[in-house]
PDB file of C-alpha atoms and ligand atoms in Angstrom:
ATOM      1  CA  UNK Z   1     101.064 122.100  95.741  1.00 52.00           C
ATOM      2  CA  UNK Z   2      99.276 118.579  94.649  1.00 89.00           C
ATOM      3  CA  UNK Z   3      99.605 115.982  97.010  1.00 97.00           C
ATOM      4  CA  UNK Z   4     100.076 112.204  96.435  1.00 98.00           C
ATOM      5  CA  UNK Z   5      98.024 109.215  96.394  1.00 98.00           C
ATOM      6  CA  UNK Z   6      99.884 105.986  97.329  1.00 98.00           C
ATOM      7  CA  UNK Z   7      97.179 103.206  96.710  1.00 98.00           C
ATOM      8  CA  UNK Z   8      98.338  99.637  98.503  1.00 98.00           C
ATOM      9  CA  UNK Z   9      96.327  97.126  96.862  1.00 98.00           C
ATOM     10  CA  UNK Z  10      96.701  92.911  96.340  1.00 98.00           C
ATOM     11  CA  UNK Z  11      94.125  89.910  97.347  1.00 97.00           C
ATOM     12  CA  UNK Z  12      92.970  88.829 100.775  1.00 95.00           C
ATOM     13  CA  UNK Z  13      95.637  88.678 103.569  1.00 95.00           C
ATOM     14  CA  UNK Z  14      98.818  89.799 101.538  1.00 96.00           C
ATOM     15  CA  UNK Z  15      99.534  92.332 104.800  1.00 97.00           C
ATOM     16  CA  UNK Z  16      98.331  95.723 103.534  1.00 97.00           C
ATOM     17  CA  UNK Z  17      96.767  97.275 106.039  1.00 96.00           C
ATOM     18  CA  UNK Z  18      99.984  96.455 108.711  1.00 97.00           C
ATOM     19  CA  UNK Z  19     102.056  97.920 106.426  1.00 98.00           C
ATOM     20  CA  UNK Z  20     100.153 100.866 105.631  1.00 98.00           C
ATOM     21  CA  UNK Z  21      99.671 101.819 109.586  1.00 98.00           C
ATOM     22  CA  UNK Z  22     103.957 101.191 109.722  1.00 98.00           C
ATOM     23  CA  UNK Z  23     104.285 103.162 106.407  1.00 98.00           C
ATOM     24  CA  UNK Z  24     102.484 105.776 107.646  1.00 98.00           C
ATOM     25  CA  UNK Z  25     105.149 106.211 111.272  1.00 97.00           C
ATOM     26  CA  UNK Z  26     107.801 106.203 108.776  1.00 98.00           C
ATOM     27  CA  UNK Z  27     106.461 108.858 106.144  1.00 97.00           C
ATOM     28  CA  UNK Z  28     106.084 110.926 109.804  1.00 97.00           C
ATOM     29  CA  UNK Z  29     110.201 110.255 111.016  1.00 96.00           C
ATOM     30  CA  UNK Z  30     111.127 111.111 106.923  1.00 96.00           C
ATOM     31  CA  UNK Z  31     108.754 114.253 106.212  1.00 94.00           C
ATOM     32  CA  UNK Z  32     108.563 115.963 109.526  1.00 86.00           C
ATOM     33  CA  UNK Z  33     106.549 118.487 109.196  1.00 88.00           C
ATOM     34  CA  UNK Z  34     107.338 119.545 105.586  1.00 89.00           C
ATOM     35  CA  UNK Z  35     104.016 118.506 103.737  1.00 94.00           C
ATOM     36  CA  UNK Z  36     100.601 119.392 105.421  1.00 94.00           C
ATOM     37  CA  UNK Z  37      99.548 115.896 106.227  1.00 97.00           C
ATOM     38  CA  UNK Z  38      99.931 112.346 105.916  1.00 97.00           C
ATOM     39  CA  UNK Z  39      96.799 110.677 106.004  1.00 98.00           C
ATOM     40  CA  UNK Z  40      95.810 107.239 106.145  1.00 98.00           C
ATOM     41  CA  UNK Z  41      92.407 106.201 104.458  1.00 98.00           C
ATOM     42  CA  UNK Z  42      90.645 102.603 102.588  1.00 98.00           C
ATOM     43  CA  UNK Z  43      88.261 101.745 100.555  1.00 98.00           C
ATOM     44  CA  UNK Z  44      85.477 100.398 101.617  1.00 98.00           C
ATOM     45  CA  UNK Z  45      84.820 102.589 104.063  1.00 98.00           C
ATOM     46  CA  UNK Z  46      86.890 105.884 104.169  1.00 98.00           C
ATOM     47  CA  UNK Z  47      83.730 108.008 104.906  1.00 98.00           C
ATOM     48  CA  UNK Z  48      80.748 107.982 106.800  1.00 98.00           C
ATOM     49  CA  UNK Z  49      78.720 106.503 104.268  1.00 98.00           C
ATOM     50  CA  UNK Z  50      81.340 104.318 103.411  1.00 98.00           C
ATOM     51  CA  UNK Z  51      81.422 102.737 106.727  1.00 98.00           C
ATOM     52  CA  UNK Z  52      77.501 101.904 106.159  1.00 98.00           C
ATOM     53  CA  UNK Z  53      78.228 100.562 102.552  1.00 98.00           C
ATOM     54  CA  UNK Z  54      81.257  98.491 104.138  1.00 98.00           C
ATOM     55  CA  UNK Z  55      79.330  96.927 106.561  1.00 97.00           C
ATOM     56  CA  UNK Z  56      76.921  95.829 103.863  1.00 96.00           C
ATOM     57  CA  UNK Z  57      79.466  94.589 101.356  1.00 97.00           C
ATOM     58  CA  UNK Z  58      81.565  92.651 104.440  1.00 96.00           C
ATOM     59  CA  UNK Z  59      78.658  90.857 105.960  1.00 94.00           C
ATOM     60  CA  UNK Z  60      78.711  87.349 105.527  1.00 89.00           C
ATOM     61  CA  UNK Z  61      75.057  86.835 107.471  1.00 90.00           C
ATOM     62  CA  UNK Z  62      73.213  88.785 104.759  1.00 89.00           C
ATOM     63  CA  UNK Z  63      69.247  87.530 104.112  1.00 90.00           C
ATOM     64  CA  UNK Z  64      70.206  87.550 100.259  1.00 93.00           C
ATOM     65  CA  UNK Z  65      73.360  86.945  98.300  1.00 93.00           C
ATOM     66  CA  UNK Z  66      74.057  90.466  96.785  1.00 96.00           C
ATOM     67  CA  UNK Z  67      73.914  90.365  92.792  1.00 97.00           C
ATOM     68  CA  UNK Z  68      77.256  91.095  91.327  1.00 97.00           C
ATOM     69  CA  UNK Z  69      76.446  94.491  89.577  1.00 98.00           C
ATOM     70  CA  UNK Z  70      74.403  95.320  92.978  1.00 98.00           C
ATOM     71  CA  UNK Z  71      77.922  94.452  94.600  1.00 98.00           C
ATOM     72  CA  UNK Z  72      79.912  96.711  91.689  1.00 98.00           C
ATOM     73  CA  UNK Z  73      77.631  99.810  92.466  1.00 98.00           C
ATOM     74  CA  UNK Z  74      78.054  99.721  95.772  1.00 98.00           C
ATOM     75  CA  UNK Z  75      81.552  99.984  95.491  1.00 98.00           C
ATOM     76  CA  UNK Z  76      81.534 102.721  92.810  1.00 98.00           C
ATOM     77  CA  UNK Z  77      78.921 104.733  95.533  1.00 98.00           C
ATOM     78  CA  UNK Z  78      81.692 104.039  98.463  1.00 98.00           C
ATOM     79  CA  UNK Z  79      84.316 105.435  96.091  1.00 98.00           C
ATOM     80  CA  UNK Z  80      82.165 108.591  94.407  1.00 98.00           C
ATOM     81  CA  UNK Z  81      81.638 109.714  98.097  1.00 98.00           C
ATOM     82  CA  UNK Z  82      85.685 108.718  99.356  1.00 98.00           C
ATOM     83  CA  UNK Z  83      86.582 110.756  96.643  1.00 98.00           C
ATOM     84  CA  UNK Z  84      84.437 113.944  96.076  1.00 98.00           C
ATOM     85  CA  UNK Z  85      84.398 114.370  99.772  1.00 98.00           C
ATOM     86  CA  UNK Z  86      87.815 113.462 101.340  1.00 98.00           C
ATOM     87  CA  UNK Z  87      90.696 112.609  98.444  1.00 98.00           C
ATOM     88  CA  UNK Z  88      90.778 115.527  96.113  1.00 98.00           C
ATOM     89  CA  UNK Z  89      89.846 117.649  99.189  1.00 98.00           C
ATOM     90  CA  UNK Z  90      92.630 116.201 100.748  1.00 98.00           C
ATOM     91  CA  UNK Z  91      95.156 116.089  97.865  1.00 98.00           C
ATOM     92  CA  UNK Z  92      94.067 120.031  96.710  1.00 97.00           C
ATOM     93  CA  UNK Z  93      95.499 120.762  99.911  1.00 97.00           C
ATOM     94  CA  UNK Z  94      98.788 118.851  99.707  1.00 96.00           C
ATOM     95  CA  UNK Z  95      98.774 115.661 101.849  1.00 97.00           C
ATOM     96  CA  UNK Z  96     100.389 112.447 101.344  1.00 98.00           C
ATOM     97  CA  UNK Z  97      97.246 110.037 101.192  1.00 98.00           C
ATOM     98  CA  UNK Z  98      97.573 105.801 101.907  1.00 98.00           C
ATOM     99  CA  UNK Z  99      94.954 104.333 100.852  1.00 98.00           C
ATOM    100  CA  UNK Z 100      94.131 100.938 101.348  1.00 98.00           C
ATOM    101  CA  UNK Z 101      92.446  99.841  98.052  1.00 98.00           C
ATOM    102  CA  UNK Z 102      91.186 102.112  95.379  1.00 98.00           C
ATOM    103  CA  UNK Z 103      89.944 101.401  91.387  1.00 98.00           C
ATOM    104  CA  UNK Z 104      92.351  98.534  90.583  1.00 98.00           C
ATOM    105  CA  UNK Z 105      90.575  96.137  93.112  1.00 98.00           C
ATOM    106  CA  UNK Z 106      87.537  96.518  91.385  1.00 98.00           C
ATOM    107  CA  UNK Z 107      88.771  95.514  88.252  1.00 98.00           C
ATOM    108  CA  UNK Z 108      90.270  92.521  89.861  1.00 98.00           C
ATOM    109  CA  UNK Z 109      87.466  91.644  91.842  1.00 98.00           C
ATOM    110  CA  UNK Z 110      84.105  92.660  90.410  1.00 98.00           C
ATOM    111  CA  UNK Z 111      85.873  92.271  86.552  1.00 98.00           C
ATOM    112  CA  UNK Z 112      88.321  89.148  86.830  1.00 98.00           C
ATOM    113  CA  UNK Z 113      86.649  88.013  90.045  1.00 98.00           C
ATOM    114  CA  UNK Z 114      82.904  88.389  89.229  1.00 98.00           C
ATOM    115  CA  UNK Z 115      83.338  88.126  85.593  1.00 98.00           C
ATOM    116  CA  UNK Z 116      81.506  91.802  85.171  1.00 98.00           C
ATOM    117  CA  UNK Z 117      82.053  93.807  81.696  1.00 98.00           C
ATOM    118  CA  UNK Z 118      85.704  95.208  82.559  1.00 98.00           C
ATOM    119  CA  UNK Z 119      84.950  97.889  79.949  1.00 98.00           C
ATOM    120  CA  UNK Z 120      82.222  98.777  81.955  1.00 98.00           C
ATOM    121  CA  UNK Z 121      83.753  98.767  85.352  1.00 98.00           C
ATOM    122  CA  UNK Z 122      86.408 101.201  83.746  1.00 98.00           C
ATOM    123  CA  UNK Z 123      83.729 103.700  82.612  1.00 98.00           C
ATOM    124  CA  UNK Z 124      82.475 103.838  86.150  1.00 98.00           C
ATOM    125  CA  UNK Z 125      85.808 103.705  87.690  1.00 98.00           C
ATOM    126  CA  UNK Z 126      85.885 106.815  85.504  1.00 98.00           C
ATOM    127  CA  UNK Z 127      82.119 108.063  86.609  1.00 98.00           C
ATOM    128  CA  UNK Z 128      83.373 107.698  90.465  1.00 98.00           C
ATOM    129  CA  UNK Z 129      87.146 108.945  90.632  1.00 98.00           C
ATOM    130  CA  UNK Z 130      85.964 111.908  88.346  1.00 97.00           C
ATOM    131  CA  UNK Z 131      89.875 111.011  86.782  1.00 96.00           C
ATOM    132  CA  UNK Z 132      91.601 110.595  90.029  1.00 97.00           C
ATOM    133  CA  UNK Z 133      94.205 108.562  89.839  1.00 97.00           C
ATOM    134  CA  UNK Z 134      96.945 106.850  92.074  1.00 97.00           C
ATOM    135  CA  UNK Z 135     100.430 108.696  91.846  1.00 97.00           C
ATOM    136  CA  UNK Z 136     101.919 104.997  92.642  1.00 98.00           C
ATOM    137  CA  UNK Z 137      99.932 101.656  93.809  1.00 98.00           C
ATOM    138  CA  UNK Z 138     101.942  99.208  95.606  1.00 98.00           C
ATOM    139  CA  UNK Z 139     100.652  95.404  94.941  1.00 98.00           C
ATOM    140  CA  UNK Z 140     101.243  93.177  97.405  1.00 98.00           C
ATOM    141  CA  UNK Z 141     101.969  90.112  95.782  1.00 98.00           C
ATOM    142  CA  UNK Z 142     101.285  86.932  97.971  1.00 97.00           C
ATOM    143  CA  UNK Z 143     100.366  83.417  97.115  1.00 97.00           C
ATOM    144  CA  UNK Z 144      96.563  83.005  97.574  1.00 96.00           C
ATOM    145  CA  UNK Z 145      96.561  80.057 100.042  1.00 95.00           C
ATOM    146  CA  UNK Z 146      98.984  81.782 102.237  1.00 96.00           C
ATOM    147  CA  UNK Z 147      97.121  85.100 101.984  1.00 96.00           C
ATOM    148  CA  UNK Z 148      94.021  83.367 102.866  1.00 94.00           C
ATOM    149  CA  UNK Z 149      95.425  81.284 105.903  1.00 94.00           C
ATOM    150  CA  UNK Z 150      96.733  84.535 107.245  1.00 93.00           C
ATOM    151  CA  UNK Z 151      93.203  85.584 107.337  1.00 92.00           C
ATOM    152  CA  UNK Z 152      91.764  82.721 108.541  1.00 90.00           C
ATOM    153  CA  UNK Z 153      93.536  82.230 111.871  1.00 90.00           C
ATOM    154  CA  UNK Z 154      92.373  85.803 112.225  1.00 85.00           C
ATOM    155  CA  UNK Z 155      88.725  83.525 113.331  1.00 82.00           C
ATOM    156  CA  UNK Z 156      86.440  85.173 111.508  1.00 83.00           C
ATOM    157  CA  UNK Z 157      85.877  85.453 107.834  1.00 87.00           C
ATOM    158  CA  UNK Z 158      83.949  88.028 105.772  1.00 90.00           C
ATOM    159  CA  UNK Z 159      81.523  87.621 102.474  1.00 91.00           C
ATOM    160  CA  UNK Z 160      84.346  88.379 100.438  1.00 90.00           C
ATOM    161  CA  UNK Z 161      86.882  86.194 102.129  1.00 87.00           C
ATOM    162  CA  UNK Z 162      84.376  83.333 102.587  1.00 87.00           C
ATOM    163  CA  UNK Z 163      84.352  83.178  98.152  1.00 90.00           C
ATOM    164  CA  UNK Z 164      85.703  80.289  97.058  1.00 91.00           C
ATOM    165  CA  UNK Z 165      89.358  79.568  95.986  1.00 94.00           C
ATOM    166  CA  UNK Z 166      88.728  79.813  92.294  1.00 96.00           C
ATOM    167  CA  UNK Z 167      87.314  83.242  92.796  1.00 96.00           C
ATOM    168  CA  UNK Z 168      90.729  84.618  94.955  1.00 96.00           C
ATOM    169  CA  UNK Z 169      92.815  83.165  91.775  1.00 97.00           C
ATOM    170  CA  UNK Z 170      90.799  84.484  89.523  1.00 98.00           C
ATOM    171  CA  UNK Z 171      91.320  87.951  91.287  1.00 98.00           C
ATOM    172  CA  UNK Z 172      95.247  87.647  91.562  1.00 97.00           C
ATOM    173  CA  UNK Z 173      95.272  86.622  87.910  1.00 98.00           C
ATOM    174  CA  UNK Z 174      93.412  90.068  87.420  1.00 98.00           C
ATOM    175  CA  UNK Z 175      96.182  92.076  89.526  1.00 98.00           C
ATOM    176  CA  UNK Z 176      99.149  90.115  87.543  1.00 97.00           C
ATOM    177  CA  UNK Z 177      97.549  91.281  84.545  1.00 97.00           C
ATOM    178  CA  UNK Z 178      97.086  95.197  85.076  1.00 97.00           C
ATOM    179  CA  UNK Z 179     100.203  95.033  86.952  1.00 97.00           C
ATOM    180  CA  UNK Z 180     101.912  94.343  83.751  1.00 96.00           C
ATOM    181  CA  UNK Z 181      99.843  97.149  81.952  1.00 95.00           C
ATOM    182  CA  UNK Z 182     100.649  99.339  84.244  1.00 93.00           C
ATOM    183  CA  UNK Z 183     104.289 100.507  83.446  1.00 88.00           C
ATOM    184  CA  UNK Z 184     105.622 102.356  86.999  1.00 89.00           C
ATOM    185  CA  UNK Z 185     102.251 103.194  88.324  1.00 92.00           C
ATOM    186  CA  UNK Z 186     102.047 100.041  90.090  1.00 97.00           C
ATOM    187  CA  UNK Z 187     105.279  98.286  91.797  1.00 97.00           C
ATOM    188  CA  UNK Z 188     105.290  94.796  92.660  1.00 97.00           C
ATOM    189  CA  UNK Z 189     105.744  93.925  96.560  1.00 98.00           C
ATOM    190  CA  UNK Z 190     106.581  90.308  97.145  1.00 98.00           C
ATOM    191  CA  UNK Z 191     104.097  90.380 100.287  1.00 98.00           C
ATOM    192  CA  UNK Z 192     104.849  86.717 101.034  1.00 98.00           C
ATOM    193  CA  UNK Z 193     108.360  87.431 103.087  1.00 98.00           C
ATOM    194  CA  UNK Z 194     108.313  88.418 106.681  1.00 97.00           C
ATOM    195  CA  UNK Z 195     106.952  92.117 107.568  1.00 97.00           C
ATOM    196  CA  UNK Z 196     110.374  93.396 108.059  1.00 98.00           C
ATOM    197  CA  UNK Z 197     111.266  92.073 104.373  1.00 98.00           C
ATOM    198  CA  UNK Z 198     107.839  93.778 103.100  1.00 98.00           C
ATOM    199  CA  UNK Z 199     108.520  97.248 105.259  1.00 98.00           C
ATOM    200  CA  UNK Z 200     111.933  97.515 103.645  1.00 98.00           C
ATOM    201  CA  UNK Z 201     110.783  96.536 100.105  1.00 98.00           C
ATOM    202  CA  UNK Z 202     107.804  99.733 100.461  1.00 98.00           C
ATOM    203  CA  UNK Z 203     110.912 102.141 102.058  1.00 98.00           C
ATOM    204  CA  UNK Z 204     113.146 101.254  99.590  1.00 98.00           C
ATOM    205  CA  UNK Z 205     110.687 102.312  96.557  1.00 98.00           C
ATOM    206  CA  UNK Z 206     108.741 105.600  98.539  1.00 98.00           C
ATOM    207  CA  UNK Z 207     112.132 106.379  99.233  1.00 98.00           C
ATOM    208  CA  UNK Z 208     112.993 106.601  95.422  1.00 97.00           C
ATOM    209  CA  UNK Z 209     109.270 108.086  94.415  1.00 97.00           C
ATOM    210  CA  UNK Z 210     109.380 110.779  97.230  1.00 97.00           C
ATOM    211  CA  UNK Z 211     113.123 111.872  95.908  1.00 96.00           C
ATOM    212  CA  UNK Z 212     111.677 111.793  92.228  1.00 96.00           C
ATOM    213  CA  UNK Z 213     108.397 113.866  93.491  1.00 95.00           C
ATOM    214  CA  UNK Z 214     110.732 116.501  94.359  1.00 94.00           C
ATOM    215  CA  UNK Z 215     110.051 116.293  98.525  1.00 94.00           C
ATOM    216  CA  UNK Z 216     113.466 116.462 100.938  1.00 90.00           C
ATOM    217  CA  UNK Z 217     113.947 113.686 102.816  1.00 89.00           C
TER     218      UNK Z 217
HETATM  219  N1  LIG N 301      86.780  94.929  97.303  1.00 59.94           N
HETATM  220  C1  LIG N 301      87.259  96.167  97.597  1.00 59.94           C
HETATM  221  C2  LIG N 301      86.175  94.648  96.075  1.00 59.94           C
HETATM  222  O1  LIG N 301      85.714  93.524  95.837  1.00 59.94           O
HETATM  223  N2  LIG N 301      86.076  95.655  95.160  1.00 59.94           N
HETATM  224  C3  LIG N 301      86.521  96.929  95.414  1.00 59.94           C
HETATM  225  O2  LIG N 301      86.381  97.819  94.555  1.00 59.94           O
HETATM  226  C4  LIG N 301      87.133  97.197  96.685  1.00 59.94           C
HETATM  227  C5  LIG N 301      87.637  98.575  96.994  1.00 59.94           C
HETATM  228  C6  LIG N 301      87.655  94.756 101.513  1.00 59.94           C
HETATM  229  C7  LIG N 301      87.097  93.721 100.603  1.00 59.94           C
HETATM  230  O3  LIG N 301      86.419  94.355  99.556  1.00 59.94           O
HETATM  231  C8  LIG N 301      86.880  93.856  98.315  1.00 59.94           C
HETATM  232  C9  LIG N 301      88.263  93.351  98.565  1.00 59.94           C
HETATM  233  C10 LIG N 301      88.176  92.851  99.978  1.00 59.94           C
HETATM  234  O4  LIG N 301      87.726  91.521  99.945  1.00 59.94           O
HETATM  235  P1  LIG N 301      89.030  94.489 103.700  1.00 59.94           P
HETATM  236  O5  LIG N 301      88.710  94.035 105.086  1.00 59.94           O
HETATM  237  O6  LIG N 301      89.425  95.910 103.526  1.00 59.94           O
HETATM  238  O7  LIG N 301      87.815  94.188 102.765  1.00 59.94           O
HETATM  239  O8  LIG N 301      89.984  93.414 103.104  1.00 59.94           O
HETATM  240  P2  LIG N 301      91.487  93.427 102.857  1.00 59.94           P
HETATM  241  O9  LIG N 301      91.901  94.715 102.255  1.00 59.94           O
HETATM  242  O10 LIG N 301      91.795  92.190 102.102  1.00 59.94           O
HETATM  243  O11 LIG N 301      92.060  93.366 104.338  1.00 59.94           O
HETATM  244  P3  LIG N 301      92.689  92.180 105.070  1.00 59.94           P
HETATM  245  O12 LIG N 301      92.813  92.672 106.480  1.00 59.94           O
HETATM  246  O13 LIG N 301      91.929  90.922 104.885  1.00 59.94           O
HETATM  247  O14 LIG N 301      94.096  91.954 104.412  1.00 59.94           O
HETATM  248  P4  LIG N 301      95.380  92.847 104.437  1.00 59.94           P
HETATM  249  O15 LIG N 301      95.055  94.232 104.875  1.00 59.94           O
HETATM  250  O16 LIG N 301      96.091  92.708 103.173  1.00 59.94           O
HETATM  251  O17 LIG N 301      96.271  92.120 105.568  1.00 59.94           O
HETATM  252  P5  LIG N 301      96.532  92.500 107.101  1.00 59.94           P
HETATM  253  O18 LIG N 301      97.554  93.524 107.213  1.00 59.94           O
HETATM  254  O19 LIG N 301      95.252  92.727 107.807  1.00 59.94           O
HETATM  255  O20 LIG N 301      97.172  91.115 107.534  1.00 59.94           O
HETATM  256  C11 LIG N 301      96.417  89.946 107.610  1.00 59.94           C
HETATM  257  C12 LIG N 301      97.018  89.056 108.725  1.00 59.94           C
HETATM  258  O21 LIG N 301      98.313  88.637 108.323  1.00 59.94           O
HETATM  259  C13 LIG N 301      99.301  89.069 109.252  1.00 59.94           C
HETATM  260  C14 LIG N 301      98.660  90.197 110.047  1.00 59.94           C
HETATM  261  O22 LIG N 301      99.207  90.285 111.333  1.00 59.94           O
HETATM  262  C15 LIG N 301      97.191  89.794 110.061  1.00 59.94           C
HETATM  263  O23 LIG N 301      96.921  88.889 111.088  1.00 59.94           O
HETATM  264  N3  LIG N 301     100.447  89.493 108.447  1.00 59.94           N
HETATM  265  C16 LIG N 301     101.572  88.767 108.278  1.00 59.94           C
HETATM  266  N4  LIG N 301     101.938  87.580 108.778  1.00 59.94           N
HETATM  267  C17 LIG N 301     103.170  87.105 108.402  1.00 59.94           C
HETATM  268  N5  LIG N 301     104.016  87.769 107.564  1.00 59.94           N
HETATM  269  C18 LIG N 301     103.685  88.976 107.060  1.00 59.94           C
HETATM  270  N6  LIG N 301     104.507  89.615 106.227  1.00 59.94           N
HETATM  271  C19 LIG N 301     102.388  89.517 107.405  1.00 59.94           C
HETATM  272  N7  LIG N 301     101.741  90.653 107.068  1.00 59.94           N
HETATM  273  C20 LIG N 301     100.559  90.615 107.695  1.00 59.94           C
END
């Protein structure tokens, strides 16, 4: 049996990573033990040498502003490696994967965000996933100032936080937009209600995916 990639993805501060740790309990209490795992995973930074390229990409004290495509590549590299060495893996064996960010936020970032050849980014979207795909993406839909507050009284910032306003709207704009590509691959969360609101908005659609996958619940 394939497993499933569930991809939560959206701009800064719309509540992803919460949801994904309370998404992942309640996958647990629904599946039991009936698929082989349920595994919890992001991008940047779901392997060992994605930790390294994280660290690079996130830190706002670098000597040198990173070039945009220097910035795309370095994704794509964090992604080749997630994906060769821990999601098909991973899926080949069956398990139910959450990942926190996968291809879409680099067409919204490096594309919409940066400005980068989207064209391009797609062909090495292609290059890095091999043709992996998300079985469903959840986008967290949240107003950008409120998003970025939410982050902010966090303390501190990253590089990609610290980019100014334009950039964030210019990177929702790019989610709105292959959102409504996207036909029922990616499902609109409205990420700016309270995290109860936004736990029972994910149930209610994994509940209706999981049922159409064919899994008991
Ligand atoms: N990136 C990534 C690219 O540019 N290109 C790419 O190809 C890829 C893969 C990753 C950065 O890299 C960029 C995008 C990002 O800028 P990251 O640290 O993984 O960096 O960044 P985010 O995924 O944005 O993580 P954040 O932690 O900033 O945001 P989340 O995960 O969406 O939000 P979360 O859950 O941490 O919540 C933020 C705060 O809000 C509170 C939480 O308690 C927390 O304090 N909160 C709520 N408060 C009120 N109501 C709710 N409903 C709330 N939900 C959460």
């Amino acid at each position: 049996m394939n497993g499933k990639l569930i991809v939560f993805e959206g701009c800064e501060g719309g509540g992803k990573t919460t949801q994904i740790q309370q998404t992942d309990q309640w996958l647990r209490d629904q599946l039991g033990s009936s698929v082989p795992a349920i595994l919890t995973t992001k991008e940047p930074g779901g392997t060992a040498l994605g930790r390294s390229l994280r660290n690079i990409l996130l830190d706002s004290r670098l000597e040198e502003p990173i070039a945009p495509t220097a910035e795309l590549l370095l994704f794509a590299c964090d992604r080749a490696q997630h994906v060769e060495t821990f999601l098909k893996p991973h899926l080949k064996q069956g398990a139910i994967i959450l990942c926190d960010r996968f291809t879409d936020s680099t067409i919204a970032y490096q594309g919409f965000g940066r400005g980068l050849d989207k064209n391009l980014i797609k062909q090495l979207n292609q290059i890095a996933t091999v043709g992996l795909e998300s079985d469903l993406t959840l986008w967290f839909d949240i107003e950008i100032e409120k998003g970025l507050a939410r982050t902010q009284s966090r303390g501190k910032m990253d590089r990609m936080e610290k980019a100014d306003l334009a950039f964030h709207q210019r990177v929702n704009q790019g989610f709105c937009e292959l959102a409504d590509q996207a036909g029922d691959r990616i499902i609109r969360i409205d990420a700016n209600l309270s995290l109860q609101q936004v736990s029972l908005q994910i149930q209610t659609i994994l509940t209706q995916y999981l049922l159409k996958w064919g899994f008991t619940l």
